[in-house]
PDB file of N, CA and C in Angstrom:
ATOM      1  N   MET A   1       5.665 -13.348 -11.594  1.00 48.00           N
ATOM      2  CA  MET A   1       5.904 -12.063 -10.975  1.00 48.00           C
ATOM      3  C   MET A   1       6.249 -12.282  -9.506  1.00 48.00           C
ATOM      4  N   THR A   2       7.306 -11.635  -9.054  1.00 65.00           N
ATOM      5  CA  THR A   2       7.750 -11.766  -7.678  1.00 65.00           C
ATOM      6  C   THR A   2       7.027 -10.755  -6.798  1.00 65.00           C
ATOM      7  N   PRO A   3       6.378 -11.222  -5.747  1.00 70.00           N
ATOM      8  CA  PRO A   3       5.712 -10.288  -4.840  1.00 70.00           C
ATOM      9  C   PRO A   3       6.726  -9.408  -4.117  1.00 70.00           C
ATOM     10  N   ALA A   4       6.332  -8.198  -3.790  1.00 85.00           N
ATOM     11  CA  ALA A   4       7.192  -7.256  -3.075  1.00 85.00           C
ATOM     12  C   ALA A   4       7.179  -7.566  -1.585  1.00 85.00           C
ATOM     13  N   HIS A   5       8.311  -7.395  -0.961  1.00 91.00           N
ATOM     14  CA  HIS A   5       8.411  -7.517   0.487  1.00 91.00           C
ATOM     15  C   HIS A   5       7.940  -6.214   1.122  1.00 91.00           C
ATOM     16  N   LEU A   6       7.568  -6.286   2.368  1.00 92.00           N
ATOM     17  CA  LEU A   6       7.098  -5.112   3.094  1.00 92.00           C
ATOM     18  C   LEU A   6       8.156  -4.010   3.107  1.00 92.00           C
ATOM     19  N   ALA A   7       9.403  -4.365   3.385  1.00 92.00           N
ATOM     20  CA  ALA A   7      10.476  -3.365   3.438  1.00 92.00           C
ATOM     21  C   ALA A   7      10.690  -2.719   2.071  1.00 92.00           C
ATOM     22  N   GLU A   8      10.550  -3.490   1.003  1.00 92.00           N
ATOM     23  CA  GLU A   8      10.710  -2.937  -0.344  1.00 92.00           C
ATOM     24  C   GLU A   8       9.612  -1.931  -0.642  1.00 92.00           C
ATOM     25  N   LEU A   9       8.395  -2.263  -0.263  1.00 92.00           N
ATOM     26  CA  LEU A   9       7.266  -1.363  -0.494  1.00 92.00           C
ATOM     27  C   LEU A   9       7.463  -0.069   0.288  1.00 92.00           C
ATOM     28  N   ALA A  10       7.840  -0.186   1.552  1.00 93.00           N
ATOM     29  CA  ALA A  10       8.057   1.000   2.375  1.00 93.00           C
ATOM     30  C   ALA A  10       9.163   1.876   1.781  1.00 93.00           C
ATOM     31  N   ALA A  11      10.240   1.259   1.333  1.00 93.00           N
ATOM     32  CA  ALA A  11      11.350   2.020   0.752  1.00 93.00           C
ATOM     33  C   ALA A  11      10.909   2.709  -0.537  1.00 93.00           C
ATOM     34  N   GLU A  12      10.151   2.009  -1.368  1.00 92.00           N
ATOM     35  CA  GLU A  12       9.686   2.587  -2.629  1.00 92.00           C
ATOM     36  C   GLU A  12       8.803   3.810  -2.380  1.00 92.00           C
ATOM     37  N   LEU A  13       7.965   3.736  -1.343  1.00 92.00           N
ATOM     38  CA  LEU A  13       7.057   4.834  -1.029  1.00 92.00           C
ATOM     39  C   LEU A  13       7.696   5.889  -0.127  1.00 92.00           C
ATOM     40  N   LYS A  14       8.917   5.599   0.339  1.00 95.00           N
ATOM     41  CA  LYS A  14       9.644   6.507   1.251  1.00 95.00           C
ATOM     42  C   LYS A  14       8.864   6.756   2.539  1.00 95.00           C
ATOM     43  N   VAL A  15       8.318   5.672   3.090  1.00 95.00           N
ATOM     44  CA  VAL A  15       7.644   5.706   4.386  1.00 95.00           C
ATOM     45  C   VAL A  15       8.223   4.573   5.230  1.00 95.00           C
ATOM     46  N   SER A  16       7.905   4.582   6.509  1.00 96.00           N
ATOM     47  CA  SER A  16       8.396   3.521   7.379  1.00 96.00           C
ATOM     48  C   SER A  16       7.560   2.254   7.207  1.00 96.00           C
ATOM     49  N   VAL A  17       8.147   1.145   7.591  1.00 94.00           N
ATOM     50  CA  VAL A  17       7.418  -0.119   7.604  1.00 94.00           C
ATOM     51  C   VAL A  17       6.205   0.020   8.525  1.00 94.00           C
ATOM     52  N   GLN A  18       6.382   0.715   9.640  1.00 95.00           N
ATOM     53  CA  GLN A  18       5.281   0.909  10.587  1.00 95.00           C
ATOM     54  C   GLN A  18       4.116   1.654   9.941  1.00 95.00           C
ATOM     55  N   THR A  19       4.406   2.587   9.056  1.00 96.00           N
ATOM     56  CA  THR A  19       3.339   3.318   8.357  1.00 96.00           C
ATOM     57  C   THR A  19       2.482   2.354   7.541  1.00 96.00           C
ATOM     58  N   ILE A  20       3.128   1.420   6.855  1.00 94.00           N
ATOM     59  CA  ILE A  20       2.377   0.425   6.069  1.00 94.00           C
ATOM     60  C   ILE A  20       1.512  -0.420   7.001  1.00 94.00           C
ATOM     61  N   TYR A  21       2.088  -0.880   8.119  1.00 92.00           N
ATOM     62  CA  TYR A  21       1.309  -1.652   9.090  1.00 92.00           C
ATOM     63  C   TYR A  21       0.121  -0.835   9.608  1.00 92.00           C
ATOM     64  N   ASP A  22       0.365   0.437   9.937  1.00 95.00           N
ATOM     65  CA  ASP A  22      -0.706   1.292  10.464  1.00 95.00           C
ATOM     66  C   ASP A  22      -1.827   1.468   9.444  1.00 95.00           C
ATOM     67  N   LEU A  23      -1.473   1.730   8.193  1.00 94.00           N
ATOM     68  CA  LEU A  23      -2.483   1.879   7.149  1.00 94.00           C
ATOM     69  C   LEU A  23      -3.295   0.596   6.999  1.00 94.00           C
ATOM     70  N   ARG A  24      -2.625  -0.535   7.023  1.00 93.00           N
ATOM     71  CA  ARG A  24      -3.331  -1.818   6.885  1.00 93.00           C
ATOM     72  C   ARG A  24      -4.265  -2.058   8.059  1.00 93.00           C
ATOM     73  N   SER A  25      -3.827  -1.694   9.274  1.00 93.00           N
ATOM     74  CA  SER A  25      -4.672  -1.930  10.450  1.00 93.00           C
ATOM     75  C   SER A  25      -5.921  -1.058  10.415  1.00 93.00           C
ATOM     76  N   LYS A  26      -5.850   0.076   9.704  1.00 94.00           N
ATOM     77  CA  LYS A  26      -7.004   0.976   9.555  1.00 94.00           C
ATOM     78  C   LYS A  26      -7.833   0.643   8.319  1.00 94.00           C
ATOM     79  N   GLY A  27      -7.448  -0.413   7.589  1.00 92.00           N
ATOM     80  CA  GLY A  27      -8.177  -0.798   6.384  1.00 92.00           C
ATOM     81  C   GLY A  27      -7.869   0.092   5.192  1.00 92.00           C
ATOM     82  N   ARG A  28      -6.779   0.860   5.263  1.00 92.00           N
ATOM     83  CA  ARG A  28      -6.442   1.800   4.195  1.00 92.00           C
ATOM     84  C   ARG A  28      -5.168   1.397   3.454  1.00 92.00           C
ATOM     85  N   GLY A  29      -4.605   0.255   3.790  1.00 93.00           N
ATOM     86  CA  GLY A  29      -3.360  -0.176   3.169  1.00 93.00           C
ATOM     87  C   GLY A  29      -3.591  -1.179   2.058  1.00 93.00           C
ATOM     88  N   PRO A  30      -2.513  -1.587   1.408  1.00 93.00           N
ATOM     89  CA  PRO A  30      -2.629  -2.557   0.321  1.00 93.00           C
ATOM     90  C   PRO A  30      -2.961  -3.944   0.856  1.00 93.00           C
ATOM     91  N   HIS A  31      -3.653  -4.715   0.047  1.00 92.00           N
ATOM     92  CA  HIS A  31      -3.956  -6.100   0.396  1.00 92.00           C
ATOM     93  C   HIS A  31      -2.675  -6.899   0.226  1.00 92.00           C
ATOM     94  N   GLY A  32      -2.366  -7.683   1.221  1.00 93.00           N
ATOM     95  CA  GLY A  32      -1.157  -8.491   1.163  1.00 93.00           C
ATOM     96  C   GLY A  32      -1.449  -9.915   1.600  1.00 93.00           C
ATOM     97  N   PHE A  33      -0.401 -10.705   1.655  1.00 93.00           N
ATOM     98  CA  PHE A  33      -0.525 -12.087   2.095  1.00 93.00           C
ATOM     99  C   PHE A  33       0.780 -12.497   2.758  1.00 93.00           C
ATOM    100  N   ARG A  34       0.708 -13.501   3.570  1.00 92.00           N
ATOM    101  CA  ARG A  34       1.884 -13.969   4.290  1.00 92.00           C
ATOM    102  C   ARG A  34       2.468 -15.206   3.633  1.00 92.00           C
ATOM    103  N   VAL A  35       3.788 -15.218   3.607  1.00 92.00           N
ATOM    104  CA  VAL A  35       4.557 -16.396   3.239  1.00 92.00           C
ATOM    105  C   VAL A  35       5.419 -16.662   4.460  1.00 92.00           C
ATOM    106  N   GLY A  36       5.004 -17.626   5.258  1.00 94.00           N
ATOM    107  CA  GLY A  36       5.660 -17.822   6.545  1.00 94.00           C
ATOM    108  C   GLY A  36       5.374 -16.608   7.410  1.00 94.00           C
ATOM    109  N   THR A  37       6.430 -15.957   7.877  1.00 91.00           N
ATOM    110  CA  THR A  37       6.253 -14.759   8.701  1.00 91.00           C
ATOM    111  C   THR A  37       6.363 -13.475   7.889  1.00 91.00           C
ATOM    112  N   GLN A  38       6.676 -13.598   6.612  1.00 90.00           N
ATOM    113  CA  GLN A  38       6.877 -12.422   5.752  1.00 90.00           C
ATOM    114  C   GLN A  38       5.574 -11.963   5.118  1.00 90.00           C
ATOM    115  N   LEU A  39       5.321 -10.654   5.180  1.00 92.00           N
ATOM    116  CA  LEU A  39       4.167 -10.056   4.528  1.00 92.00           C
ATOM    117  C   LEU A  39       4.587  -9.657   3.127  1.00 92.00           C
ATOM    118  N   ARG A  40       3.831 -10.092   2.124  1.00 93.00           N
ATOM    119  CA  ARG A  40       4.161  -9.813   0.726  1.00 93.00           C
ATOM    120  C   ARG A  40       2.976  -9.155   0.031  1.00 93.00           C
ATOM    121  N   PHE A  41       3.292  -8.484  -1.076  1.00 94.00           N
ATOM    122  CA  PHE A  41       2.270  -7.777  -1.844  1.00 94.00           C
ATOM    123  C   PHE A  41       2.488  -8.030  -3.323  1.00 94.00           C
ATOM    124  N   ARG A  42       1.412  -8.316  -4.050  1.00 94.00           N
ATOM    125  CA  ARG A  42       1.496  -8.442  -5.505  1.00 94.00           C
ATOM    126  C   ARG A  42       1.664  -7.048  -6.095  1.00 94.00           C
ATOM    127  N   LYS A  43       2.439  -6.946  -7.137  1.00 93.00           N
ATOM    128  CA  LYS A  43       2.653  -5.664  -7.823  1.00 93.00           C
ATOM    129  C   LYS A  43       1.316  -5.090  -8.286  1.00 93.00           C
ATOM    130  N   SER A  44       0.435  -5.941  -8.800  1.00 94.00           N
ATOM    131  CA  SER A  44      -0.873  -5.463  -9.271  1.00 94.00           C
ATOM    132  C   SER A  44      -1.685  -4.861  -8.129  1.00 94.00           C
ATOM    133  N   GLU A  45      -1.572  -5.418  -6.921  1.00 95.00           N
ATOM    134  CA  GLU A  45      -2.297  -4.878  -5.776  1.00 95.00           C
ATOM    135  C   GLU A  45      -1.705  -3.544  -5.341  1.00 95.00           C
ATOM    136  N   ILE A  46      -0.394  -3.428  -5.374  1.00 94.00           N
ATOM    137  CA  ILE A  46       0.247  -2.159  -5.025  1.00 94.00           C
ATOM    138  C   ILE A  46      -0.213  -1.072  -5.986  1.00 94.00           C
ATOM    139  N   ASP A  47      -0.209  -1.386  -7.280  1.00 94.00           N
ATOM    140  CA  ASP A  47      -0.642  -0.412  -8.289  1.00 94.00           C
ATOM    141  C   ASP A  47      -2.100  -0.005  -8.074  1.00 94.00           C
ATOM    142  N   ALA A  48      -2.970  -0.982  -7.794  1.00 95.00           N
ATOM    143  CA  ALA A  48      -4.393  -0.687  -7.573  1.00 95.00           C
ATOM    144  C   ALA A  48      -4.578   0.153  -6.312  1.00 95.00           C
ATOM    145  N   TRP A  49      -3.817  -0.147  -5.270  1.00 94.00           N
ATOM    146  CA  TRP A  49      -3.896   0.599  -4.015  1.00 94.00           C
ATOM    147  C   TRP A  49      -3.456   2.047  -4.219  1.00 94.00           C
ATOM    148  N   VAL A  50      -2.344   2.242  -4.918  1.00 93.00           N
ATOM    149  CA  VAL A  50      -1.867   3.600  -5.186  1.00 93.00           C
ATOM    150  C   VAL A  50      -2.910   4.363  -5.998  1.00 93.00           C
ATOM    151  N   GLU A  51      -3.523   3.705  -6.973  1.00 95.00           N
ATOM    152  CA  GLU A  51      -4.556   4.360  -7.775  1.00 95.00           C
ATOM    153  C   GLU A  51      -5.753   4.758  -6.916  1.00 95.00           C
ATOM    154  N   ARG A  52      -6.152   3.884  -5.988  1.00 93.00           N
ATOM    155  CA  ARG A  52      -7.265   4.220  -5.080  1.00 93.00           C
ATOM    156  C   ARG A  52      -6.908   5.428  -4.214  1.00 93.00           C
ATOM    157  N   MET A  53      -5.673   5.486  -3.736  1.00 92.00           N
ATOM    158  CA  MET A  53      -5.247   6.634  -2.921  1.00 92.00           C
ATOM    159  C   MET A  53      -5.247   7.910  -3.750  1.00 92.00           C
ATOM    160  N   GLU A  54      -4.794   7.828  -4.988  1.00 94.00           N
ATOM    161  CA  GLU A  54      -4.785   9.007  -5.869  1.00 94.00           C
ATOM    162  C   GLU A  54      -6.200   9.510  -6.112  1.00 94.00           C
ATOM    163  N   GLN A  55      -7.123   8.596  -6.391  1.00 94.00           N
ATOM    164  CA  GLN A  55      -8.508   8.983  -6.643  1.00 94.00           C
ATOM    165  C   GLN A  55      -9.134   9.612  -5.400  1.00 94.00           C
ATOM    166  N   ALA A  56      -8.880   9.036  -4.233  1.00 91.00           N
ATOM    167  CA  ALA A  56      -9.429   9.588  -2.995  1.00 91.00           C
ATOM    168  C   ALA A  56      -8.865  10.977  -2.736  1.00 91.00           C
ATOM    169  N   ASP A  57      -7.586  11.175  -3.024  1.00 92.00           N
ATOM    170  CA  ASP A  57      -6.947  12.470  -2.827  1.00 92.00           C
ATOM    171  C   ASP A  57      -7.547  13.498  -3.782  1.00 92.00           C
ATOM    172  N   GLU A  58      -7.758  13.113  -5.041  1.00 93.00           N
ATOM    173  CA  GLU A  58      -8.366  14.014  -6.018  1.00 93.00           C
ATOM    174  C   GLU A  58      -9.769  14.423  -5.583  1.00 93.00           C
ATOM    175  N   GLN A  59     -10.531  13.476  -5.075  1.00 92.00           N
ATOM    176  CA  GLN A  59     -11.899  13.767  -4.636  1.00 92.00           C
ATOM    177  C   GLN A  59     -11.899  14.713  -3.446  1.00 92.00           C
ATOM    178  N   ARG A  60     -10.969  14.518  -2.507  1.00 90.00           N
ATOM    179  CA  ARG A  60     -10.877  15.417  -1.356  1.00 90.00           C
ATOM    180  C   ARG A  60     -10.569  16.839  -1.793  1.00 90.00           C
ATOM    181  N   HIS A  61      -9.615  16.976  -2.725  1.00 90.00           N
ATOM    182  CA  HIS A  61      -9.219  18.310  -3.162  1.00 90.00           C
ATOM    183  C   HIS A  61     -10.253  18.952  -4.086  1.00 90.00           C
ATOM    184  N   ALA A  62     -10.933  18.154  -4.876  1.00 87.00           N
ATOM    185  CA  ALA A  62     -11.970  18.687  -5.764  1.00 87.00           C
ATOM    186  C   ALA A  62     -13.150  19.198  -4.947  1.00 87.00           C
ATOM    187  N   GLY A  63     -13.427  18.532  -3.830  1.00 71.00           N
ATOM    188  CA  GLY A  63     -14.536  18.943  -2.977  1.00 71.00           C
ATOM    189  C   GLY A  63     -14.286  20.259  -2.287  1.00 71.00           C
ATOM    190  N   GLY A  64     -13.004  20.633  -2.098  1.00 60.00           N
ATOM    191  CA  GLY A  64     -12.668  21.882  -1.426  1.00 60.00           C
ATOM    192  C   GLY A  64     -12.475  23.037  -2.380  1.00 60.00           C
ATOM    193  N   ALA A  65     -12.410  22.752  -3.679  1.00 57.00           N
ATOM    194  CA  ALA A  65     -12.177  23.818  -4.660  1.00 57.00           C
ATOM    195  C   ALA A  65     -13.484  24.521  -4.986  1.00 57.00           C
ATOM    196  N   ALA A  66     -13.398  25.827  -5.137  1.00 52.00           N
ATOM    197  CA  ALA A  66     -14.616  26.573  -5.487  1.00 52.00           C
ATOM    198  C   ALA A  66     -14.350  27.501  -6.658  1.00 52.00           C
TER     199      ALA A  66
END
């Protein structure tokens, strides 16, 4: 499996590369690794990260519903 590049991930999510960096610096982004100077992400990690974000979003909205 080929790891995703940072630019590919940002394009897929329709956010800026800086947004991915910002999320990672806050501990809220996907786990990645470096190959030389390039930041890469395993597809399985991207999927797990998106699932964690979905669950957190559901919990936030469920807590506000009455």
